[in-house]
Rosetta silent file (secondary structure, phi, psi, omega in degrees, C-alpha in Angstrom):
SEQUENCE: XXXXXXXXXXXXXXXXXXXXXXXXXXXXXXXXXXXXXXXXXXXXXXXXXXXXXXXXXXXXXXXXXXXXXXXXXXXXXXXXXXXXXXXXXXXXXXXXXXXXXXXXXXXXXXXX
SCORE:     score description
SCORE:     0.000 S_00000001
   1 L     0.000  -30.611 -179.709    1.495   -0.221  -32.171 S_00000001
   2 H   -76.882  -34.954 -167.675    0.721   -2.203  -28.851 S_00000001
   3 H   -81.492   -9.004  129.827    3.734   -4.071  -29.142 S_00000001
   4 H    -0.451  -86.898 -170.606    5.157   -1.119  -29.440 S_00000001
   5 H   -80.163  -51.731 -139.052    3.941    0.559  -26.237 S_00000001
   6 H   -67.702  -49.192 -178.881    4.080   -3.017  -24.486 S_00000001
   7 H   -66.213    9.950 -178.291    7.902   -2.611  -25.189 S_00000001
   8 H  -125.732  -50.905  151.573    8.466    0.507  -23.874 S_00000001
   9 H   -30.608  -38.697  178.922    6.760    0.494  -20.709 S_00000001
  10 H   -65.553  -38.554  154.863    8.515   -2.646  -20.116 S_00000001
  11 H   -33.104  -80.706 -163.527   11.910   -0.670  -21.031 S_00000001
  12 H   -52.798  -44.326 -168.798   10.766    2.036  -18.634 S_00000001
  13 H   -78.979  -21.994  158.594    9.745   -0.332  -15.035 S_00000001
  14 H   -32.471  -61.359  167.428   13.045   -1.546  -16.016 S_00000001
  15 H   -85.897  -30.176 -164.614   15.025    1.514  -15.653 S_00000001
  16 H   -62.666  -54.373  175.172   12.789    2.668  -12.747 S_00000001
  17 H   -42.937  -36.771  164.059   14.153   -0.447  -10.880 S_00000001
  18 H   -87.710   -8.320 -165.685   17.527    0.515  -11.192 S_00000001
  19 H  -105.134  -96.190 -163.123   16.924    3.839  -10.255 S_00000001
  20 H   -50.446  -14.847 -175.796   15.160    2.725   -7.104 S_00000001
  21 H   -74.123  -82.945  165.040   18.021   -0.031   -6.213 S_00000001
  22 H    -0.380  -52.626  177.453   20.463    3.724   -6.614 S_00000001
  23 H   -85.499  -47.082 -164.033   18.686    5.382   -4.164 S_00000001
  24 H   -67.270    5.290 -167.748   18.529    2.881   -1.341 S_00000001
  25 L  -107.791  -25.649 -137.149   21.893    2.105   -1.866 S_00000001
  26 H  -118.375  -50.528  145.788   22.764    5.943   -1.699 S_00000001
  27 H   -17.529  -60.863  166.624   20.704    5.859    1.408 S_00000001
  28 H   -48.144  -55.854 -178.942   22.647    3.297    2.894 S_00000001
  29 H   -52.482  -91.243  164.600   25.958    4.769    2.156 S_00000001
  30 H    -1.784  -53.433 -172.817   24.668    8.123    3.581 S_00000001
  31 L    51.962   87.013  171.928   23.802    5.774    6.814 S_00000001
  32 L  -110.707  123.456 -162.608   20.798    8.472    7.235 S_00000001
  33 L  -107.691  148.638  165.120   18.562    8.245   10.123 S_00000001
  34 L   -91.682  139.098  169.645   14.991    9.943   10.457 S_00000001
  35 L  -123.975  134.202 -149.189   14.432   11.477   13.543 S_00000001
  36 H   -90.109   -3.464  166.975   10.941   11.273   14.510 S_00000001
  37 H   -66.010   -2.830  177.782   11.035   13.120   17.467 S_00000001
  38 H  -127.569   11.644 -179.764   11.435   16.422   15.583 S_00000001
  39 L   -95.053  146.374  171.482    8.352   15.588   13.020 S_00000001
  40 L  -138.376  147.204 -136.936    4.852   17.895   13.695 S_00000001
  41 L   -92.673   67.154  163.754    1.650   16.928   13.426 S_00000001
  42 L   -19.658  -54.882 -154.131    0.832   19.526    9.814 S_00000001
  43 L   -71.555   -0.289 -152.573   -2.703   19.095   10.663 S_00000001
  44 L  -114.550  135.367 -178.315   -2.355   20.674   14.243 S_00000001
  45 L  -125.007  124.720 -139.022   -2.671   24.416   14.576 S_00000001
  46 H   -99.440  -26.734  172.910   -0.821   25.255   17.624 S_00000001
  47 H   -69.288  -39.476 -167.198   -2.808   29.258   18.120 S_00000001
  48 H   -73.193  -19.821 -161.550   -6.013   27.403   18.504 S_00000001
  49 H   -73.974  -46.949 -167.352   -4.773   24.657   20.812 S_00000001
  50 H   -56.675  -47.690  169.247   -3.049   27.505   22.732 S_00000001
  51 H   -54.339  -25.587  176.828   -6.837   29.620   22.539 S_00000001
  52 H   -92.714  -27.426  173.828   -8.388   26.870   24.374 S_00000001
  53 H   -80.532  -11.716  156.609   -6.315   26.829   27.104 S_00000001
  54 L   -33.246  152.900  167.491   -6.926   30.635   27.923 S_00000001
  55 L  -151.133  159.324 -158.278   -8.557   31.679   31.213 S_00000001
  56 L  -102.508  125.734  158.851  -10.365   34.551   32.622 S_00000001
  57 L  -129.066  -18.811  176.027   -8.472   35.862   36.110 S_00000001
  58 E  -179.621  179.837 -145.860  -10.443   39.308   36.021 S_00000001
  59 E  -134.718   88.106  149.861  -12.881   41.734   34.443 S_00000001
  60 L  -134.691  100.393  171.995  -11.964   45.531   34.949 S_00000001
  61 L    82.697   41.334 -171.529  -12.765   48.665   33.287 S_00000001
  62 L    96.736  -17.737 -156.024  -12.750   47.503   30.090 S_00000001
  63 L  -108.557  162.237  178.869   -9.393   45.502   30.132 S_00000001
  64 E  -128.218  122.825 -173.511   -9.213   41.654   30.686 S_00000001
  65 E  -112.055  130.873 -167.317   -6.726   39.940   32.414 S_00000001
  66 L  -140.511  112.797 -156.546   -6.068   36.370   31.037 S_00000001
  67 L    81.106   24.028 -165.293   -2.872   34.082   31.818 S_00000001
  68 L    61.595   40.001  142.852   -1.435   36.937   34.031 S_00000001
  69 L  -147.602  159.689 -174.963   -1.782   39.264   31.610 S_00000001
  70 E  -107.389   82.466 -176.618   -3.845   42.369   30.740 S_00000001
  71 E   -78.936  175.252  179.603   -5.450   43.143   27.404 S_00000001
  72 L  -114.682 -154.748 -169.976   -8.147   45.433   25.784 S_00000001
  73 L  -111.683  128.251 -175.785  -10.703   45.279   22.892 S_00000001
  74 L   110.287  -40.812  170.018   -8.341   45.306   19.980 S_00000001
  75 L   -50.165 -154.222  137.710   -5.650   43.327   21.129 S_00000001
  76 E  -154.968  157.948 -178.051   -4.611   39.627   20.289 S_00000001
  77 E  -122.327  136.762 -179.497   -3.593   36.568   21.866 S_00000001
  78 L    24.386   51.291 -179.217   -2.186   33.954   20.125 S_00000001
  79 L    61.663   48.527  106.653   -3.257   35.771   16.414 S_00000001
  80 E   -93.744  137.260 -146.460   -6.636   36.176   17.625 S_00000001
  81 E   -80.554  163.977  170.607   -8.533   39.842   18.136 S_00000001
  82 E  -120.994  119.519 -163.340  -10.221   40.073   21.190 S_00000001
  83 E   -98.789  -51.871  159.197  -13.645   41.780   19.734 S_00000001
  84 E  -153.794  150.153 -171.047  -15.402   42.308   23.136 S_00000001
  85 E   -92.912   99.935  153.216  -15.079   42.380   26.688 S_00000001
  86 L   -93.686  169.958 -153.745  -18.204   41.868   28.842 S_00000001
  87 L   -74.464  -18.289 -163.669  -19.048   41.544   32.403 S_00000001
  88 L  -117.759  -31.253 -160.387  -19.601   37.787   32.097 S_00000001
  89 E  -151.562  170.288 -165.514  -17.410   36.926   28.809 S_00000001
  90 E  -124.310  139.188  145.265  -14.446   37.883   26.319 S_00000001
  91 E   -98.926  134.863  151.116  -15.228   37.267   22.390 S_00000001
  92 E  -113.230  162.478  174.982  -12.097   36.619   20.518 S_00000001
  93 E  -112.433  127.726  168.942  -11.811   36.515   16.511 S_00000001
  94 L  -146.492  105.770  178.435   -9.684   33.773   15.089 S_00000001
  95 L    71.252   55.263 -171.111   -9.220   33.198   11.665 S_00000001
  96 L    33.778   31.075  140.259  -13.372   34.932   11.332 S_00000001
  97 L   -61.972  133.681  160.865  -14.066   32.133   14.103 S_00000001
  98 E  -106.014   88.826  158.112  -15.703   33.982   16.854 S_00000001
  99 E   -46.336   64.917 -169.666  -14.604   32.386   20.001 S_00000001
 100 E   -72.944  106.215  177.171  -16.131   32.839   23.753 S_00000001
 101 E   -77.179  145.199  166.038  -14.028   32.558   26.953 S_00000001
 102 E  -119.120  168.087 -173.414  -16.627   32.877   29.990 S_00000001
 103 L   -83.214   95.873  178.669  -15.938   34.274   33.246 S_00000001
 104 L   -70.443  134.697 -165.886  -16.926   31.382   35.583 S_00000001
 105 L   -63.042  -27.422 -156.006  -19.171   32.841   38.885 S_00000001
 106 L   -92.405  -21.919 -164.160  -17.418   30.488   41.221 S_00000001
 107 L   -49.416  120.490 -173.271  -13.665   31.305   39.821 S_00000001
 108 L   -72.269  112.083 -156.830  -11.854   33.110   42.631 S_00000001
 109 L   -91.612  147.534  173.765  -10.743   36.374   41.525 S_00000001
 110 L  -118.619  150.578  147.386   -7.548   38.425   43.274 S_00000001
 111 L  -100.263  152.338  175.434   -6.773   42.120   43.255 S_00000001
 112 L  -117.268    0.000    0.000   -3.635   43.685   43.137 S_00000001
């Protein structure tokens, strides 16, 4: 029975071999180039990097305005809710992450 098995695994790495010679050959033909300049990073999730880079430009009357624009409680930004606004700080929810932007005291604020 092993000598068996020994011959048919041997049979098998056999055929495998030829089968891999097939593709690289097929490969060749093809003359196919990877281009690595259009491969992304799976592991990188592009709302959060984009959530960290948020800023605070003003605080008024409930609404927040952040990147030159102005949301409320309830919105979202980059698939995260913005849960609450406060005089000092924004909570956003992302992915049941609770997130804090703060208002910084020294940050210069303009009206419009």
């Amino acid at each position: 029975m092993k000598k068996f098995l020994c011959v048919v695994l041997c049979c098998n790495s056999l055929l495998a071999q030829d089968t891999f010679e097939k593709y690289f050959q097929l490969k060749e033909e093809q003359n196919l180039q990877i281009q690595t300049h259009k491969l992304e990073n799976p592991f990188l999730n592009y709302n959060f990097v984009a959530i960290q880079k948020l800023t605070i430009q003003a605080l008024m009357l409930g609404k927040v305005k952040i990147n030159d624009k102005w949301y409320k409680q309830g919105d979202t930004i980059h698939q995260a809710q913005i849960t609450k606004i406060d005089t000092k700080e924004v909570t956003l929810n992302y992915d049941k992450i609770p997130i804090i932007l703060y208002f910084k005291s020294d940050d210069k604020i303009s009206i419009h």
